[in-house]
Short mmCIF file of C-alpha atoms in Angstrom, two decimals:
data_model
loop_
_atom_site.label_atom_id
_atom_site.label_comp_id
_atom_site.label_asym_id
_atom_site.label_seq_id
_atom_site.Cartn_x
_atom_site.Cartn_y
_atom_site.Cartn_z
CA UNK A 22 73.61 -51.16 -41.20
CA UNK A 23 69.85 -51.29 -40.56
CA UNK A 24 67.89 -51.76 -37.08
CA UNK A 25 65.58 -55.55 -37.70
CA UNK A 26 61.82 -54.80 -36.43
CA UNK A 27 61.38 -57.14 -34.44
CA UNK A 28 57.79 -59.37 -34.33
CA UNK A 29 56.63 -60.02 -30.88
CA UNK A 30 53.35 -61.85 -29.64
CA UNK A 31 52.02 -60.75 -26.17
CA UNK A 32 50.28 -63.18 -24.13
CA UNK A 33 48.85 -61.84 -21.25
CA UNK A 34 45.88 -62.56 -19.31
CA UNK A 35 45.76 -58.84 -17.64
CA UNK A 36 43.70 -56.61 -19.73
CA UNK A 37 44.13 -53.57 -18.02
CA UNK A 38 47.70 -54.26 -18.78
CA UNK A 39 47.52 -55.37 -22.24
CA UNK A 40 45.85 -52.03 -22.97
CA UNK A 41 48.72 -49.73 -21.51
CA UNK A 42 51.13 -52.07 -23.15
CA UNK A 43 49.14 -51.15 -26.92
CA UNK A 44 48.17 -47.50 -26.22
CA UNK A 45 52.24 -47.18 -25.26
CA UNK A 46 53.40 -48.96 -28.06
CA UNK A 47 51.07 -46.84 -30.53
CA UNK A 48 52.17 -43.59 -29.83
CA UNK A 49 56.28 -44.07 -29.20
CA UNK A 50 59.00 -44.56 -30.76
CA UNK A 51 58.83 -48.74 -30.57
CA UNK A 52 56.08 -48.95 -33.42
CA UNK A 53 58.95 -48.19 -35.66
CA UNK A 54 60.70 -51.21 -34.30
CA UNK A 55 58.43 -53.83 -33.27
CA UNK A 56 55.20 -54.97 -34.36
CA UNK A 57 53.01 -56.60 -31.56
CA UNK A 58 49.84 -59.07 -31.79
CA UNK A 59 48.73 -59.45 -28.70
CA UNK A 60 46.16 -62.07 -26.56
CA UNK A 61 44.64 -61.55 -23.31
CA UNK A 62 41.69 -64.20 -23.49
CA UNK A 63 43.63 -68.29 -23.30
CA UNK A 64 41.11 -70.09 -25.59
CA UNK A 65 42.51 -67.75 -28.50
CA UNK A 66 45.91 -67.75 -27.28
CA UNK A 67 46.05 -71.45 -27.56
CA UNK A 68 44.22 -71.78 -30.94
CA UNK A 69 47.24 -69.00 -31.87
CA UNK A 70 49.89 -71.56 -30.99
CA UNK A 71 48.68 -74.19 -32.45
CA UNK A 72 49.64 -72.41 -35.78
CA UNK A 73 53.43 -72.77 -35.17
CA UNK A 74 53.79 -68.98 -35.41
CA UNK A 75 57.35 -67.76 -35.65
CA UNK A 76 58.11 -64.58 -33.81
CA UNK A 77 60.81 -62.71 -32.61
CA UNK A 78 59.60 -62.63 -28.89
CA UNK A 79 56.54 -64.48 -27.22
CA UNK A 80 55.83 -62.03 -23.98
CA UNK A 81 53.83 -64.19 -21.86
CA UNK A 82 51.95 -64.82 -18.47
CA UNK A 83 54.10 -67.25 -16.52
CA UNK A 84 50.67 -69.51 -15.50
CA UNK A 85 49.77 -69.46 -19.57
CA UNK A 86 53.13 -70.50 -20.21
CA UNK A 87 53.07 -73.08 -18.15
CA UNK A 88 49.88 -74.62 -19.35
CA UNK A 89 51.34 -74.00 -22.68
CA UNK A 90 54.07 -76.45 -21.19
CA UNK A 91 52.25 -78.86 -20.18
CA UNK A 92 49.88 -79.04 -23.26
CA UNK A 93 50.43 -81.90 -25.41
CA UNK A 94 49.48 -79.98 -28.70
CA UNK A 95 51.46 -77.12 -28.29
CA UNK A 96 54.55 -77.89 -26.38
CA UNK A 97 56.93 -78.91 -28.89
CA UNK A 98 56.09 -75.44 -30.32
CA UNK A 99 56.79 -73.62 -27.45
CA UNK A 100 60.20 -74.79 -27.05
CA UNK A 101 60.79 -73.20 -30.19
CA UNK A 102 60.01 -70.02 -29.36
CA UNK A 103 62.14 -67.35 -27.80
CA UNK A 104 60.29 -66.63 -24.74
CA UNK A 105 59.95 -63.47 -22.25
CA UNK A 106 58.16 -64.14 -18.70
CA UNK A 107 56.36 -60.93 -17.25
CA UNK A 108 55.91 -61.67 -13.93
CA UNK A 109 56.02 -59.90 -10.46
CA UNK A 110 58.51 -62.16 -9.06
CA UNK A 111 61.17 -62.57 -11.47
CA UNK A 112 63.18 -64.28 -8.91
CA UNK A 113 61.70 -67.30 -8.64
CA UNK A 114 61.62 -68.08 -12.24
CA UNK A 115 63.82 -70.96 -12.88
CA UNK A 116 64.08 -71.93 -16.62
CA UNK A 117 67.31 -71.73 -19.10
CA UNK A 118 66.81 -69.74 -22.01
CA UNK A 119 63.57 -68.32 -20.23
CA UNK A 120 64.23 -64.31 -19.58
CA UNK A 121 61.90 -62.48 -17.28
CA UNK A 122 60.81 -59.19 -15.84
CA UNK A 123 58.46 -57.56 -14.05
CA UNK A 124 55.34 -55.48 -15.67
CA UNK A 125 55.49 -53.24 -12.97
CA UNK A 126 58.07 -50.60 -13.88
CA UNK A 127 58.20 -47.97 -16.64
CA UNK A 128 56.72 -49.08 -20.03
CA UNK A 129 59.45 -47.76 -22.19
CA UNK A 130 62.18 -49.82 -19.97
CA UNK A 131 60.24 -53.29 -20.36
CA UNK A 132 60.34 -52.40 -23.97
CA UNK A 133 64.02 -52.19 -24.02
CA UNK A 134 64.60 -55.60 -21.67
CA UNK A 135 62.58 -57.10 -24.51
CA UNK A 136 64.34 -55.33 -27.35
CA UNK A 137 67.78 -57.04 -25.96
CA UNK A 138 65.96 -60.26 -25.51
CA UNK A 139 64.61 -60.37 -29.35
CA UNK A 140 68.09 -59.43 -30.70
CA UNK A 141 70.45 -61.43 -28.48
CA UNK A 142 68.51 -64.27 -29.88
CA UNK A 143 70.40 -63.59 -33.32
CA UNK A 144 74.22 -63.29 -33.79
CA UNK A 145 75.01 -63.85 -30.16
CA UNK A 146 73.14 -60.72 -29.08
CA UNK A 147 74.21 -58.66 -32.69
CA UNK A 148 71.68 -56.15 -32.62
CA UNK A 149 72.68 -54.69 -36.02
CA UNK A 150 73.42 -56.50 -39.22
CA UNK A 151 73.89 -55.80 -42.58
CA UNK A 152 71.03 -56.38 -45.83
CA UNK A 153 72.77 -59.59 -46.77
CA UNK A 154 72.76 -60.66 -43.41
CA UNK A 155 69.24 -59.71 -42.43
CA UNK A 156 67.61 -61.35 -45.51
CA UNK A 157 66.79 -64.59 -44.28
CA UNK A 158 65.64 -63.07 -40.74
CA UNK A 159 63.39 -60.95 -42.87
CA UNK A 160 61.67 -63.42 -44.49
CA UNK A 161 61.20 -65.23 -40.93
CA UNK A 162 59.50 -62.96 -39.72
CA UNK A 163 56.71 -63.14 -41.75
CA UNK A 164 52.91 -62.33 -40.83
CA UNK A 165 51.48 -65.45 -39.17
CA UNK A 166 48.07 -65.73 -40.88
CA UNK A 167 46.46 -65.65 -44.59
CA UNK A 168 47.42 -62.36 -46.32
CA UNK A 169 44.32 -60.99 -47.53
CA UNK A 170 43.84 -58.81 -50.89
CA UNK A 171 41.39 -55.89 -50.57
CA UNK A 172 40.85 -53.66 -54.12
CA UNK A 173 39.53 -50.16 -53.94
CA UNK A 174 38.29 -48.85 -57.92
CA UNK A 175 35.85 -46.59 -59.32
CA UNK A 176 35.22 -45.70 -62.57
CA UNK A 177 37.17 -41.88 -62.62
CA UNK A 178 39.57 -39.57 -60.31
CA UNK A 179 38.61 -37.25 -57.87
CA UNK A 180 35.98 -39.33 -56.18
CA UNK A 181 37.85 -40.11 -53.05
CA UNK A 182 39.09 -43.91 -54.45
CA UNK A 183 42.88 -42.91 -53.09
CA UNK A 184 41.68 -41.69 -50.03
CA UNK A 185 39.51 -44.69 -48.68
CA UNK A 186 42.63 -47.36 -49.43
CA UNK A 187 45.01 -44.61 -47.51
CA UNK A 188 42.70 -44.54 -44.48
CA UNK A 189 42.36 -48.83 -45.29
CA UNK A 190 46.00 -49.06 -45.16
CA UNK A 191 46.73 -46.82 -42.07
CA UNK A 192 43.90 -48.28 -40.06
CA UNK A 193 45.24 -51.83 -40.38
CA UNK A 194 48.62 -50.76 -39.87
CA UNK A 195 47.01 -49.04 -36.41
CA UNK A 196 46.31 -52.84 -35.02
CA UNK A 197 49.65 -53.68 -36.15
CA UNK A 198 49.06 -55.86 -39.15
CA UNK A 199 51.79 -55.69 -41.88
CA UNK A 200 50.35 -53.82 -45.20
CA UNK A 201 51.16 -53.35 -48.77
CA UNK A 202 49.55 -50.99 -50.53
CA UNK A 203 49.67 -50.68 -54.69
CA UNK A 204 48.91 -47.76 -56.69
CA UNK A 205 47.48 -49.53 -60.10
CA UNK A 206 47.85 -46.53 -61.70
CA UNK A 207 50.45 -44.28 -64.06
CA UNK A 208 49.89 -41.59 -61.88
CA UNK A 209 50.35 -42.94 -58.75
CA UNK A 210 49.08 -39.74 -55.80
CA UNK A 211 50.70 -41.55 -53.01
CA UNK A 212 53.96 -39.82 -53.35
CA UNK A 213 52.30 -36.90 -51.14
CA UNK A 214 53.21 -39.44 -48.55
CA UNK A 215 56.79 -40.12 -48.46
CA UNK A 216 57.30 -37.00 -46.44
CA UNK A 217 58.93 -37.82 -43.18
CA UNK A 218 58.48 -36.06 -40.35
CA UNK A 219 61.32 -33.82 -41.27
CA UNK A 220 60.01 -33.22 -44.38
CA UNK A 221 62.93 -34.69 -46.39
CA UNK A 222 62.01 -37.07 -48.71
CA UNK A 223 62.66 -40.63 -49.06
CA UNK A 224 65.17 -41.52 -51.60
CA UNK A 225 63.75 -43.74 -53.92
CA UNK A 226 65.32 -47.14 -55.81
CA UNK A 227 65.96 -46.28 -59.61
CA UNK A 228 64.48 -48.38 -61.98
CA UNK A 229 63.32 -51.18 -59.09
CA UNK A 230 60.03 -52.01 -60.59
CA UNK A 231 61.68 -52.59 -63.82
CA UNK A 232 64.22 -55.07 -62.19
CA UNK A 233 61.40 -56.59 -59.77
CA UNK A 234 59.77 -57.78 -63.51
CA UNK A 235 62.75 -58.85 -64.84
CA UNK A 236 63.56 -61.03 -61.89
CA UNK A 237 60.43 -62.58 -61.90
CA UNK A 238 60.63 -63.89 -64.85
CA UNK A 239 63.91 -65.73 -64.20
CA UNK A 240 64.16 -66.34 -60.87
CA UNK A 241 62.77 -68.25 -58.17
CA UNK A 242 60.40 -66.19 -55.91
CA UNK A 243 61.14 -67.69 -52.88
CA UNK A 244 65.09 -65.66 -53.45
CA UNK A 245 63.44 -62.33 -54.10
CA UNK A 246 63.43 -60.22 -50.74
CA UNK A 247 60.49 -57.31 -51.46
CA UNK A 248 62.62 -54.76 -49.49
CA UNK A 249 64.81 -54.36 -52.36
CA UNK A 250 62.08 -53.42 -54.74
CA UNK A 251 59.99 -51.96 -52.38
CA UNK A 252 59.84 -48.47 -50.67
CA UNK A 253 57.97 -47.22 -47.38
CA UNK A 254 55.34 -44.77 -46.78
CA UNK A 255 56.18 -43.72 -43.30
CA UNK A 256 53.00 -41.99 -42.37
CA UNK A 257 50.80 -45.65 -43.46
CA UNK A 258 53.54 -47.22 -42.10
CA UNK A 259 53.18 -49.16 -45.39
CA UNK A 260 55.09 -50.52 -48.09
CA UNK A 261 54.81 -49.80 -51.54
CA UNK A 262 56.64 -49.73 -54.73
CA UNK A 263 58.00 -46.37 -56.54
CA UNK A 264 55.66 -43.89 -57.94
CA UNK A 265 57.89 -42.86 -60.66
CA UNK A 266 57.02 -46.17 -62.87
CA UNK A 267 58.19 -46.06 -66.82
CA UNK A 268 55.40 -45.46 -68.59
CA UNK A 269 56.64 -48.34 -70.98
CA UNK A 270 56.16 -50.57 -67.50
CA UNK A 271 52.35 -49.64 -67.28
CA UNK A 272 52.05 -50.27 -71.38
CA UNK A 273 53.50 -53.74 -70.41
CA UNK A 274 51.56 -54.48 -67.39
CA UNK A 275 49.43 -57.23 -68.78
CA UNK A 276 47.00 -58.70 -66.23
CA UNK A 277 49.51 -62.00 -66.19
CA UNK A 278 51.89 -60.02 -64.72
CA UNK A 279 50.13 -58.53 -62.24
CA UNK A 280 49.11 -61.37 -60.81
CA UNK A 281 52.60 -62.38 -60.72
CA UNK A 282 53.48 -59.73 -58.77
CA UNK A 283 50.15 -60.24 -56.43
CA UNK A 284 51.36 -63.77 -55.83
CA UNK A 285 54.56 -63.04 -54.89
CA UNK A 286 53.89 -60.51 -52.44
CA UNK A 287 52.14 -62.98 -50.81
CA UNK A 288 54.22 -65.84 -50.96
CA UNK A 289 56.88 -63.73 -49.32
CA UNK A 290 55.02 -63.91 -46.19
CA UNK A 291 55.55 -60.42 -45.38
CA UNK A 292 51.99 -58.81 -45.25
CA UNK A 293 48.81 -59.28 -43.71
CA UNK A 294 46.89 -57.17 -46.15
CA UNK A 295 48.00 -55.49 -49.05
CA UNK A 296 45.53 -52.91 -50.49
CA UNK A 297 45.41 -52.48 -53.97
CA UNK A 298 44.21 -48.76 -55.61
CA UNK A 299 43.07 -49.68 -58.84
CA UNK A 300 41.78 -47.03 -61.77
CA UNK A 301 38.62 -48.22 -64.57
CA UNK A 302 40.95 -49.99 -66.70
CA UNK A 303 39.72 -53.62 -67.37
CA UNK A 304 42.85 -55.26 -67.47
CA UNK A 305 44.26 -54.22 -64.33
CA UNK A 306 40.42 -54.44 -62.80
CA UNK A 307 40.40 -57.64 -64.00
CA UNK A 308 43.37 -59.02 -62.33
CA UNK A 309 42.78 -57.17 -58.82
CA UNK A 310 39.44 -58.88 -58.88
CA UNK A 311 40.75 -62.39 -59.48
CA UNK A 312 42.78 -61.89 -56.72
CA UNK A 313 40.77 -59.96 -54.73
CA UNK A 314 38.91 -61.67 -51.57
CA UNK A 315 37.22 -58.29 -51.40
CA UNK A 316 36.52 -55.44 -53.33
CA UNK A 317 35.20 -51.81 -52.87
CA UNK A 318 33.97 -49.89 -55.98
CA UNK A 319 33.56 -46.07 -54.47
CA UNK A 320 31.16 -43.56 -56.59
CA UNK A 321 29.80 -40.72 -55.67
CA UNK A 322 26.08 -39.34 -55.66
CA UNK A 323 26.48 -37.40 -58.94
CA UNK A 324 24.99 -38.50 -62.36
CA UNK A 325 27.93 -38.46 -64.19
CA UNK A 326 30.23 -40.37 -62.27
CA UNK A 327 27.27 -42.59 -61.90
CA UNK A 328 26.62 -42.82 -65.75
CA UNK A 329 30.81 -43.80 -65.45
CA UNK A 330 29.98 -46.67 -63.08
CA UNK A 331 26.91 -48.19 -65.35
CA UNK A 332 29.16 -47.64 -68.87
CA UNK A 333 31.84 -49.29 -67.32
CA UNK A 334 29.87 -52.54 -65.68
CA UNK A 335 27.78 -52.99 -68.53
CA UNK A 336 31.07 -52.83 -71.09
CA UNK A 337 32.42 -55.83 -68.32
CA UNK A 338 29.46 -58.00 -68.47
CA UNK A 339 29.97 -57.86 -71.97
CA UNK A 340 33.27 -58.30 -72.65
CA UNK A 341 34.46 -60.64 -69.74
CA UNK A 342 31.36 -62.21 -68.00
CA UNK A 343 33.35 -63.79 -65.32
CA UNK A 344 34.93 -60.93 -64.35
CA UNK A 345 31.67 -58.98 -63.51
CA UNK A 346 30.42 -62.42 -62.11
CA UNK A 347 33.30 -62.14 -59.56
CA UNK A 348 32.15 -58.48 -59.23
CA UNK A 349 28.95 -58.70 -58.31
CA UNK A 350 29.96 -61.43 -55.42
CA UNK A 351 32.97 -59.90 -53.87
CA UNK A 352 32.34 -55.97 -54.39
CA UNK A 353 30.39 -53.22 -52.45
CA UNK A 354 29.50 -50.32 -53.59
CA UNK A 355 30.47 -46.97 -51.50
CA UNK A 356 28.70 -43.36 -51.76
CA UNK A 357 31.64 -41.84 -50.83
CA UNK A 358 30.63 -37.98 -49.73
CA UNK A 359 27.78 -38.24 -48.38
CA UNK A 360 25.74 -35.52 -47.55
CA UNK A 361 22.50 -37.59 -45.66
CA UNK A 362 20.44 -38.02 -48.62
CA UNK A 363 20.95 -39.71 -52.43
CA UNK A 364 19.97 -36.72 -55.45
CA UNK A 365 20.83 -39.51 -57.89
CA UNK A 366 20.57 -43.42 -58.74
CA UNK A 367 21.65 -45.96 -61.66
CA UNK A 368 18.86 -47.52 -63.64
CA UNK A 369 20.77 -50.90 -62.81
CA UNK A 370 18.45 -53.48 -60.82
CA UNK A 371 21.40 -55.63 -59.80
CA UNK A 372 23.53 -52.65 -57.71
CA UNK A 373 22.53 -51.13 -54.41
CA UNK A 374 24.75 -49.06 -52.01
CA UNK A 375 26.51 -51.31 -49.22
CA UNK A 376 27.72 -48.25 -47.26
CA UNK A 377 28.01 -44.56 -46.94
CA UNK A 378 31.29 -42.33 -46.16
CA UNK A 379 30.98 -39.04 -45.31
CA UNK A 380 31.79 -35.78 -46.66
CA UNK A 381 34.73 -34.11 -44.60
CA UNK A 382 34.32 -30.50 -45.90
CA UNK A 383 37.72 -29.65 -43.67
CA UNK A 384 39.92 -32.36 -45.70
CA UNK A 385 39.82 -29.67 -48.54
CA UNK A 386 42.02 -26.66 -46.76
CA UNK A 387 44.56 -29.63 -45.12
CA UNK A 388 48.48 -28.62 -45.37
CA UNK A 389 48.91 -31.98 -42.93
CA UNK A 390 48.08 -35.06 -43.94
CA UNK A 391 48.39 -37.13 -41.06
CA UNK A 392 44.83 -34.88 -40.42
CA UNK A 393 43.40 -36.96 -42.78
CA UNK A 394 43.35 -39.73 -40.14
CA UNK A 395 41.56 -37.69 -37.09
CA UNK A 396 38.48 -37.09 -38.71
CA UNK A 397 35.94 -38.61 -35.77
CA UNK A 398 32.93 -38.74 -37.81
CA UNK A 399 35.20 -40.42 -40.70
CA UNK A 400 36.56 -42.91 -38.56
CA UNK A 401 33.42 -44.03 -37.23
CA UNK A 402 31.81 -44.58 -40.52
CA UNK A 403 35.44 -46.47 -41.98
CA UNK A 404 34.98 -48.49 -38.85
CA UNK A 405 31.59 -49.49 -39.51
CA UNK A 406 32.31 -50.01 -42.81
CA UNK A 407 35.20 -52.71 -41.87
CA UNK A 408 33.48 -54.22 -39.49
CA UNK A 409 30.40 -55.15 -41.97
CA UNK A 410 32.72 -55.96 -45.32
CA UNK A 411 35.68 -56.46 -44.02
CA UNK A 412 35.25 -58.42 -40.24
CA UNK A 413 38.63 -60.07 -40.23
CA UNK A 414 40.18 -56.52 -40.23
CA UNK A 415 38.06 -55.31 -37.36
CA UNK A 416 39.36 -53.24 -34.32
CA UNK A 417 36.11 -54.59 -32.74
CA UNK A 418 37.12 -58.52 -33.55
CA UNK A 419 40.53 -57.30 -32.79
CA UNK A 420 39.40 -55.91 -29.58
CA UNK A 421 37.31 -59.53 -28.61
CA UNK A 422 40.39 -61.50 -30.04
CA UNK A 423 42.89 -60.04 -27.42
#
């Protein structure tokens, strides 16, 4: 028997109370349950709507719901919705099926009237179920806009490549968005993440990557539920699949399959981004850029991993023209360690550096790695380079949205 985590969409014109109601959620134990997108401005709210999202719970304003109501174009979608009124005088609200309560007690108790609101919506109030049962209810709940593919490569190890798509991965799972994140690689370095907070380790599926390829080659995609192939990384608060791949798998992995796999981790509705960490190799490059709507080739200021980068661009434009043509319009290149000033560059004309990360001397003597995420001078520079390259992931646009 497994706990559902439930989707909920705050609506709430109150920013001061929006804000308690995210910095709350961040930090307890509820952003293992729920995941929250939340609106405090009505012109974005209502754009929202007009999506026919499906959600677990839509915690909203009484006055917005009511203009929601009333609104011809959104209406018939609100009456679909499982609604939760905050509002200081629950008394007076008189709607069936409409539960309420005020904003104005402890946080972690309105979480819990909401909690028994989401689940009493499924069942008759089961709050538990079993896999087979939750299956369908998975799939529901499924991320309400465009999943987007972002690919992090370089052309060898040790350059920092695994440690930009972590931070990626962990800083849109901060605003709540629903990741995936793929290792294209035999040896996958993520596994230093399935430590809990315990320190046991996950178990992992047997063989599940092996059966996920079989199965999509002779079933229908739309049956295929990517929690049973999948496994989580609790500190990206990410899914993934195993790290301990065949290496027969990886011989097999032709670029067809990969962007089988790609497209059916995003038919399944489940993710708003899935970040893919992707080695030299052209056939795997090649697929992740197809797919891509954004990629980030990292290199660092030293000639021969520089020399690396040139070798391997020029050997693309030769040998698959319209794959470097899709390079050079979706990727940016990233100096990843950067001390303040470039000792190196690439005789190329057609590259230039997009963005600059710097170099974290500290990461080097870490025994945590949920440290790697409190760098301040990192951040800062990871934000800057989201908002520039990747704006729809944004904490600012975030920030304006709600």
């Amino acid at each position: 028997m497994r706990r559902l985590k439930q989707d909920w969409v705050v609506a709430l014109p109150d920013k001061q109370l929006v804000e308690r109601l995210i910095d709350y959620w961040k930090h307890s134990k509820y952003s293992e349950v729920l995941q929250l997108r939340v609106f405090s401005q009505w012109d974005t709210l209502w754009q929202y709507v007009k999506l026919q999202p499906e959600c677990r719970l839509f915690v909203v304003d009484v006055d917005w719901l009511n203009q929601l109501e009333t609104d011809v174009e959104t209406s018939h979608i609100i009456s679909k919705l499982n609604i939760f009124v905050l509002t200081d005088d629950p008394a007076s609200l008189q709607r069936e099926g409409v539960s309420s309560a005020t904003p104005y007690q402890p946080l972690d108790k309105l979480f819990e009237q909401g909690l028994r609101q989401g689940s009493a919506v499924y069942e008759g109030g089961a709050q538990y179920g079993s896999d087979s049962q939750d299956v369908n209810q998975v799939q529901r709940i499924a991320s309400s806009g465009t999943c987007k593919v972002v690919t992090i490569c370089s052309s060898g190890g040790g350059i920092g490549k695994t440690t930009l798509a972590f931070q990626i991965a962990h800083y849109a799972a901060e605003l709540g968005k629903k990741v995936f994140y793929w290792s294209l690689s035999s040896h996958a370095e993520w596994d230093l993440f399935t430590l809990s907070s315990d320190k046991n380790r996950i178990s992992m599926p047997t063989n599940s990557f092996s059966q996920l390829l079989y199965c999509l080659q002779r079933m229908r995609t739309s049956d295929m539920d990517p929690s049973t192939y999948t496994v989580p990384i609790p500190i990206l608060r990410a899914d993934t699949f195993e790290a301990n791949i065949p290496q027969a798998e990886w011989d097999a992995l032709t670029a067809e399959r990969i962007e089988q796999v790609i497209d059916w981790l995003k038919s399944s509705k489940r993710y708003d981004i899935i970040v893919l960490d992707v080695d030299a190799n052209l056939t795997r490059n090649k697929s992740a850029i197809e797919k891509s709507d954004q990629l980030l080739w990292v290199v660092a200021d030293d000639m021969v991993q520089m020399n690396k980068m040139e070798r391997c661009f020029n050997y693309w434009q030769a040998e698959s023209p319209s794959c470097y043509e899709q390079l050079l319009i979706k990727g940016k290149i990233i100096v990843n360690r950067y001390m303040g000033v470039m000792l190196n560059r690439w005789q190329r004309n057609d590259l230039s550096v997009d963005c600059y990360l710097p170099y974290i001397p500290q990461w080097k003597q870490l025994h945590r790695p949920e440290q790697w995420f409190s760098s301040a001078v990192y951040q800062a520079a990871l934000e800057e380079l989201i908002h520039t390259h990747l704006p729809w992931l944004s904490r600012r646009e975030w920030t304006n949205a709600i």
